[in-house]
Each structure stands twice: as C-alpha cells, then as structure tokens.
mmCIF file of C-alpha atoms and ligand atoms in Angstrom:
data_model
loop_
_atom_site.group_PDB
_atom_site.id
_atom_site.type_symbol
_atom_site.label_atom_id
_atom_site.label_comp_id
_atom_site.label_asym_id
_atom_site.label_seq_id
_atom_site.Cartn_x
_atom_site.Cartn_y
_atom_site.Cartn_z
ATOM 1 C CA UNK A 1 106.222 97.280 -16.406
ATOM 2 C CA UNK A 2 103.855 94.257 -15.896
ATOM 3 C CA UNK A 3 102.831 92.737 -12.793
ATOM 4 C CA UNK A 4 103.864 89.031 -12.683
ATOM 5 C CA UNK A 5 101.590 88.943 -9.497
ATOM 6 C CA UNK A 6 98.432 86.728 -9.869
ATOM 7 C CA UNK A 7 95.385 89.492 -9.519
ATOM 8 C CA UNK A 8 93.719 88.337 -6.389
ATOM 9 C CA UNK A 9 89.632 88.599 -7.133
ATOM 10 C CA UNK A 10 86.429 88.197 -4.781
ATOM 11 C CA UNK A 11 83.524 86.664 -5.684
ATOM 12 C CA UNK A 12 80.527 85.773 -3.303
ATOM 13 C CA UNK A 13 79.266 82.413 -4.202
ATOM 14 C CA UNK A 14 79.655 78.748 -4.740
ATOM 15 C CA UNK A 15 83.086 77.239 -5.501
ATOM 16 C CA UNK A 16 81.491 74.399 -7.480
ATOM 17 C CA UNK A 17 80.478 76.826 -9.763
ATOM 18 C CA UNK A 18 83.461 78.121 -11.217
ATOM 19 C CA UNK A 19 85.210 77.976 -14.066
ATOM 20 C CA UNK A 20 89.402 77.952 -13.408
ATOM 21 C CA UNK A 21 92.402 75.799 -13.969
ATOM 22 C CA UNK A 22 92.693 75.195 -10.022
ATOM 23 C CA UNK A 23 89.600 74.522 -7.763
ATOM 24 C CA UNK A 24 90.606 74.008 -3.661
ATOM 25 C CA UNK A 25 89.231 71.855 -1.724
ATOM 26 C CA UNK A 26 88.785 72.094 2.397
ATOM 27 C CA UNK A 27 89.477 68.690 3.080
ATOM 28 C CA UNK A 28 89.567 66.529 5.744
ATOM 29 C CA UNK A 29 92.636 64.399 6.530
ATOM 30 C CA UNK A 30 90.818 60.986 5.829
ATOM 31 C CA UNK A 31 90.410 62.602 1.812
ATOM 32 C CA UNK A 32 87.075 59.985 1.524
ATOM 33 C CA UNK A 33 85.204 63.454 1.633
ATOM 34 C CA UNK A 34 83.096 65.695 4.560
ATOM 35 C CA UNK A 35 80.465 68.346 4.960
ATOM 36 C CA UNK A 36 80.364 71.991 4.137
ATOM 37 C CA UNK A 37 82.285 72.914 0.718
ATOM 38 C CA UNK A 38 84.143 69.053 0.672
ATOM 39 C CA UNK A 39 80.366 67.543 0.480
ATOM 40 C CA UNK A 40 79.475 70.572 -2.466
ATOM 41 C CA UNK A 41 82.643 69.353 -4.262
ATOM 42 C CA UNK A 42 82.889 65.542 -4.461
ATOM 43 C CA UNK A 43 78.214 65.780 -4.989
ATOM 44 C CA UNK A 44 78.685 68.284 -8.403
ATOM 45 C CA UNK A 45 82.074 66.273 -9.242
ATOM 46 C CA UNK A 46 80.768 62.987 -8.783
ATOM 47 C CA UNK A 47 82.520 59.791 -8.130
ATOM 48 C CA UNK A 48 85.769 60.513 -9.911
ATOM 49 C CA UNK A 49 87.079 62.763 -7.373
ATOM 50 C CA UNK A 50 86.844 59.880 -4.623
ATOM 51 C CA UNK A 51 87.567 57.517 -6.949
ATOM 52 C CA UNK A 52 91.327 59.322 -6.553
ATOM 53 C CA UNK A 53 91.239 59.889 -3.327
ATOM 54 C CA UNK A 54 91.267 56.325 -2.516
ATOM 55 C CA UNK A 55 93.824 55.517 -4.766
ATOM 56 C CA UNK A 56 96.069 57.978 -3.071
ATOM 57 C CA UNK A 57 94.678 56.495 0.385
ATOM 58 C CA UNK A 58 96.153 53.337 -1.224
ATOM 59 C CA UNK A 59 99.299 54.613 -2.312
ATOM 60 C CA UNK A 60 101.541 57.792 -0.572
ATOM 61 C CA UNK A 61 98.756 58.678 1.960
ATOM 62 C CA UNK A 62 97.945 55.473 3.358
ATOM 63 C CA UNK A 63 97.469 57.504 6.957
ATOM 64 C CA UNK A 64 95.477 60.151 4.964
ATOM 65 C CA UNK A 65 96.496 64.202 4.245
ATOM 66 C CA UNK A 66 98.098 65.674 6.808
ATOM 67 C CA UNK A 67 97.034 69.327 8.026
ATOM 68 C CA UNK A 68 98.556 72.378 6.427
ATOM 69 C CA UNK A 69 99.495 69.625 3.216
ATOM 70 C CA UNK A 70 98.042 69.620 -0.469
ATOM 71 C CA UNK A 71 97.374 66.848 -2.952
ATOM 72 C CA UNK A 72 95.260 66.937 -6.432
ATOM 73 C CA UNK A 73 93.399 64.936 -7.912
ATOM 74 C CA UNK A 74 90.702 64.741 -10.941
ATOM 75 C CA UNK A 75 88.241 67.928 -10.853
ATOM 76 C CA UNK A 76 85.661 64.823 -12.643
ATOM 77 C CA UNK A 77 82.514 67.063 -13.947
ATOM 78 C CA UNK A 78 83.201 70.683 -12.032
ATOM 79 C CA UNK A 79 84.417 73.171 -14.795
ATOM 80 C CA UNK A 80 88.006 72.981 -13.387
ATOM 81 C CA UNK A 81 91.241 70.765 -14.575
ATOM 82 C CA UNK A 82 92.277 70.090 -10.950
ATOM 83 C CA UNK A 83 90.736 69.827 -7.327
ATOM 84 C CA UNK A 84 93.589 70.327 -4.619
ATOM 85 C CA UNK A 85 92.523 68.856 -1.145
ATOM 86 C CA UNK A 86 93.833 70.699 1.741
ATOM 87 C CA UNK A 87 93.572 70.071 5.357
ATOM 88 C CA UNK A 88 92.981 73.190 7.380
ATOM 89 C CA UNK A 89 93.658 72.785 10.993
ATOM 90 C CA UNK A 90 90.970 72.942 13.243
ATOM 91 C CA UNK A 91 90.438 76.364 15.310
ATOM 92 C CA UNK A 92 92.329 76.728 18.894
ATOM 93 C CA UNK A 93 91.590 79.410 21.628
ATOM 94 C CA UNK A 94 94.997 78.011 23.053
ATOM 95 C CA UNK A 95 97.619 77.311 20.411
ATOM 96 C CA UNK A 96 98.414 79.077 17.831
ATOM 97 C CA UNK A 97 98.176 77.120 14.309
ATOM 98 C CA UNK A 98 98.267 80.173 11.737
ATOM 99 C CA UNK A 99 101.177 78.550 10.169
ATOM 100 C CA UNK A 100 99.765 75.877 9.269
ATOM 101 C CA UNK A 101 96.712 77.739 7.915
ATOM 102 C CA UNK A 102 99.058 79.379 5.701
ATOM 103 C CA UNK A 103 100.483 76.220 4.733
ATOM 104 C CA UNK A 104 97.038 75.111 3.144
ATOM 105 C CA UNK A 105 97.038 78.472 0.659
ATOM 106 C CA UNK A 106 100.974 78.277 0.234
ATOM 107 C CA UNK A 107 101.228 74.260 -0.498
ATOM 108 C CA UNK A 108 97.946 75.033 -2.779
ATOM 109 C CA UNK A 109 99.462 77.521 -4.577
ATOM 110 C CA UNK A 110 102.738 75.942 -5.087
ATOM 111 C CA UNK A 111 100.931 72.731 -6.458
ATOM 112 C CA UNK A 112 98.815 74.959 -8.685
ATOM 113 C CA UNK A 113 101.934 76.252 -10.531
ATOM 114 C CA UNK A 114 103.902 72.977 -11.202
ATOM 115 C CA UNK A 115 100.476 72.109 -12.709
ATOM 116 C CA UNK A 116 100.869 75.256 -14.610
ATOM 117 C CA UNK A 117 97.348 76.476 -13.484
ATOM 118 C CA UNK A 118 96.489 80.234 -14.363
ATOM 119 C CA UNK A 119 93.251 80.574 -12.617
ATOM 120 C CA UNK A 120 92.751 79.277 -8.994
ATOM 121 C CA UNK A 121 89.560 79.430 -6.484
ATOM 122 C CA UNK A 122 89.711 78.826 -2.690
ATOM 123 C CA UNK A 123 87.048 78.637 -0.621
ATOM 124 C CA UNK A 124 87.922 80.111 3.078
ATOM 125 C CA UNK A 125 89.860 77.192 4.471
ATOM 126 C CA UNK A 126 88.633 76.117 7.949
ATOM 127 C CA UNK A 127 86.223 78.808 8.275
ATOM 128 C CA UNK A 128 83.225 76.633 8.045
ATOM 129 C CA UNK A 129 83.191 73.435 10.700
ATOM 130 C CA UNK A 130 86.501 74.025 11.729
ATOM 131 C CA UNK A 131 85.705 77.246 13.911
ATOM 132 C CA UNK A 132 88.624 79.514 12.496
ATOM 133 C CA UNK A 133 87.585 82.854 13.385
ATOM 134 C CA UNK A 134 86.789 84.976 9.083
ATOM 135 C CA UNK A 135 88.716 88.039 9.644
ATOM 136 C CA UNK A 136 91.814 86.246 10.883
ATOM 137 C CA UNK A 137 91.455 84.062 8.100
ATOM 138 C CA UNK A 138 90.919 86.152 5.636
ATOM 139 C CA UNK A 139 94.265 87.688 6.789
ATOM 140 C CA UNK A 140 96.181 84.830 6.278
ATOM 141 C CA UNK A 141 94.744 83.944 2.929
ATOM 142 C CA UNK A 142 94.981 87.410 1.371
ATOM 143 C CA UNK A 143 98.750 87.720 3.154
ATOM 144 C CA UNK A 144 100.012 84.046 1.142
ATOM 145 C CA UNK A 145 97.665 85.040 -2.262
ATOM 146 C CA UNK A 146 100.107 88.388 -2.319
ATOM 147 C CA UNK A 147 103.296 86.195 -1.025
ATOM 148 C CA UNK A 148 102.978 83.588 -3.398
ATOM 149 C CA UNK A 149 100.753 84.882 -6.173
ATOM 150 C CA UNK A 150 103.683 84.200 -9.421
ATOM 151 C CA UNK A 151 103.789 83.262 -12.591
ATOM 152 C CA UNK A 152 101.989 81.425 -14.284
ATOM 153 C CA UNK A 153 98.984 82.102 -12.321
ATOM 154 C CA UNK A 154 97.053 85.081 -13.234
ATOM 155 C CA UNK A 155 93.837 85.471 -11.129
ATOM 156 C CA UNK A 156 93.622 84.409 -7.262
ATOM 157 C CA UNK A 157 90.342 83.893 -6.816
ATOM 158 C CA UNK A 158 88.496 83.699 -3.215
ATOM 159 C CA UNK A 159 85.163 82.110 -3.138
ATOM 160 C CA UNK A 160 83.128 83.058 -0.261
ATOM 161 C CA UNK A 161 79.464 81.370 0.535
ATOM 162 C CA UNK A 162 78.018 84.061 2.619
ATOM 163 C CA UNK A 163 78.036 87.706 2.963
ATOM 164 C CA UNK A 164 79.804 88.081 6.524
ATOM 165 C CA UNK A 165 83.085 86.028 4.914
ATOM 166 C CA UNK A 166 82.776 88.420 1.590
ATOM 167 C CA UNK A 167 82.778 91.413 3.877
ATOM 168 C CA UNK A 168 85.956 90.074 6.186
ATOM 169 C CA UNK A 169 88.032 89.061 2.928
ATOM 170 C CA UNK A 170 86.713 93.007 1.089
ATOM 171 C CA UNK A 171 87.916 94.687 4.293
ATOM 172 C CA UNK A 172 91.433 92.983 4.071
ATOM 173 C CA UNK A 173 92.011 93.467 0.526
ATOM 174 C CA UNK A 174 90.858 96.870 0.635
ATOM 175 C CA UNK A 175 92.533 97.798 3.492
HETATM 176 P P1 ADP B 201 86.426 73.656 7.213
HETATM 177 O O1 ADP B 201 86.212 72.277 7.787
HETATM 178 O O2 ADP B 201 87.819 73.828 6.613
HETATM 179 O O3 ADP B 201 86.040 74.738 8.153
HETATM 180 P P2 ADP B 201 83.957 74.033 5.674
HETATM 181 O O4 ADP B 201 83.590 73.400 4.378
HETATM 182 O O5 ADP B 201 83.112 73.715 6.860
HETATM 183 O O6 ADP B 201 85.504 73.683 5.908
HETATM 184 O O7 ADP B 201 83.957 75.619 5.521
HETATM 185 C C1 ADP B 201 84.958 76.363 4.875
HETATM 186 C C2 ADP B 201 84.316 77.587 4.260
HETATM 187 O O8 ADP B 201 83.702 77.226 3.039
HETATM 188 C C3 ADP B 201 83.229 78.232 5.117
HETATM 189 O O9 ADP B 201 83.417 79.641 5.092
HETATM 190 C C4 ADP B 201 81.937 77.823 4.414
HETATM 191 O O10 ADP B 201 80.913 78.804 4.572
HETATM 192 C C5 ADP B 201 82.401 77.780 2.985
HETATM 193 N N1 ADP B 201 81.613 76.969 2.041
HETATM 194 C C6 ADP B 201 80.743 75.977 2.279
HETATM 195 N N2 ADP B 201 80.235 75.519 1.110
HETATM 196 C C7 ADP B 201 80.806 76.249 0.124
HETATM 197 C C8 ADP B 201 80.686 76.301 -1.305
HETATM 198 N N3 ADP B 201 79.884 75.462 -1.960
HETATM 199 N N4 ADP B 201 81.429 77.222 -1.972
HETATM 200 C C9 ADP B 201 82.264 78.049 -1.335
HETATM 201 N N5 ADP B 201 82.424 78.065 0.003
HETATM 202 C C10 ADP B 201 81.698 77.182 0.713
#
C-alpha cells in the first residue's frame, strides 16, 4: 500500500536555495522583514516579498502576524511558488510555549496544502535569534512534519544552516 505521508528529508544548507512549491519563512510579527533566515529571504527574493507584506500590514494584519500564525505571500525571484511567514515565539526558561512552536509547522503545513503545495522547506523556526534550544526544536518540528505530513504534499523538507542543527534534527528522525 502507498504512504500518503509527505517523506520528511534533511538537507544542510541555505533555504534560499531551494527549489519547492512551499518555502517558510521565520518571521517576525511586524512581517516588514528581520535578520537571520527572514533577511536571506526577502535579499535573494527581492522587493516583491515586502511589497506583500505591506499590503497584508494594510489589510487583515494591520497589528502584524501573530506568533504560532501563518500567512503567504509571493516567493518573487527564490525558486519557490510561495513564501509562508511564521512567527516563532521567542525562547522562555519559565513558560512553556511548545504549542505555539508547533503551531508555526502545523499552520505552515495546513496553508501549504490548500495551496496544493507538494514540496515544502522549513528552516528551524526560532532556533536562530529567538534562543529556542535545537534538539527541542527539532522535536517539535519532526513530531508536526509526521502529524500533519498528508496529501498532497510529498517531501517535508528541513533546511538546516549549520552542522550542530543538522545533527539535532538526524538524531530525531533517526531515532
Ligand atoms: P528565529 O528568530 O525564528 O530564531 P532565525 O532566522 O534567527 O529565526 O533562525 C532560525 C534558524 O534558521 C536558525 O537555526 C538559523 O541558523 C537558521 N538560518 C539562518 N539563515 C538561514 C538560511 N539562509 N537558510 C536556512 N536556515 C537559516
């Protein structure tokens, strides 16, 4: 019998660089773009990306994204039809926000299939600036990919920049 669950893949490199249906974006809540992979994004998509943005500043987000929430917009020149912006919640040593982080992969995901995307690449939402510790991380992403991982998406694809977040995300799948 076949599998109707999206293969979930590992690659170690940069998001900007891929070619998919789908490409996520850690966003900020203010969607008028950041550091760390939002910077890499709207710089190698150019101005179209923002362009949208502002028009959905303008229109249903006029307070900007809220955290654990998922919009798209253009991808503009990455090799992608669609960038969905997430907001990841920033790290806490004192409350406990996991939910929300799996928000960001399950709202993504859910977005990606009305699109009828096939091929999707996240980077490792809040990770970076926002403190979240990888291997807990990794956790959640790999738990939602294998939740929420149906038709008509095919390939899952986590994009990670460095070699310690490849590792975390290789021991949970593997494990
Ligand atoms: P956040 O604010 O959600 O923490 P960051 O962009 O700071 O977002 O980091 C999220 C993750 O994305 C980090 O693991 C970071 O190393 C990684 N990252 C940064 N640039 C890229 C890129 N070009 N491609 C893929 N991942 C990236």
């Amino acid at each position: 019998m076949t599998s109707t669950r999206a293969e979930i893949v590992l690659v170690r490199g940069d998001i900007t660089e891929q070619t998919v249906d789908v490409i996520v974006n850690a966003a900020n809540s203010s969607l008028l773009g950041g550091g760390g992979v939002d910077g890499a994004i709207h710089r190698r998509g150019g101005p179209a990306i923002l362009d949208d943005c502002r028009k959905l500043r303008a229109s249903r987000y006029g307070k900007g994204l809220a955290t654990g929430q998922a919009v798209a917009t253009t991808a503009g020149r990455l090799h992608a039809g669609h960038v969905i912006h997430t907001v990841g919640p920033v790290w806490s040593k004192t409350e406990d926000r996991s939910a929300l982080l799996a928000s960001c992969y399950e709202q993504s995901l859910a977005l990606a299939k009305e699109l009828g995307a096939e091929t999707i690449a996240f980077p490792a939402i809040s990770t970076g600036i926002y403190g979240w510790p990888i291997g807990n991380g990794a956790e959640i992403a790999i738990r939602v990919a294998r939740e929420h991982g149906g038709a008509p998406l095919r390939e899952i694809r986590f994009v990670l920049f460095d070699e310690t977040a490849y590792q975390a995300f290789a021991q949970v799948l593997g494990g």
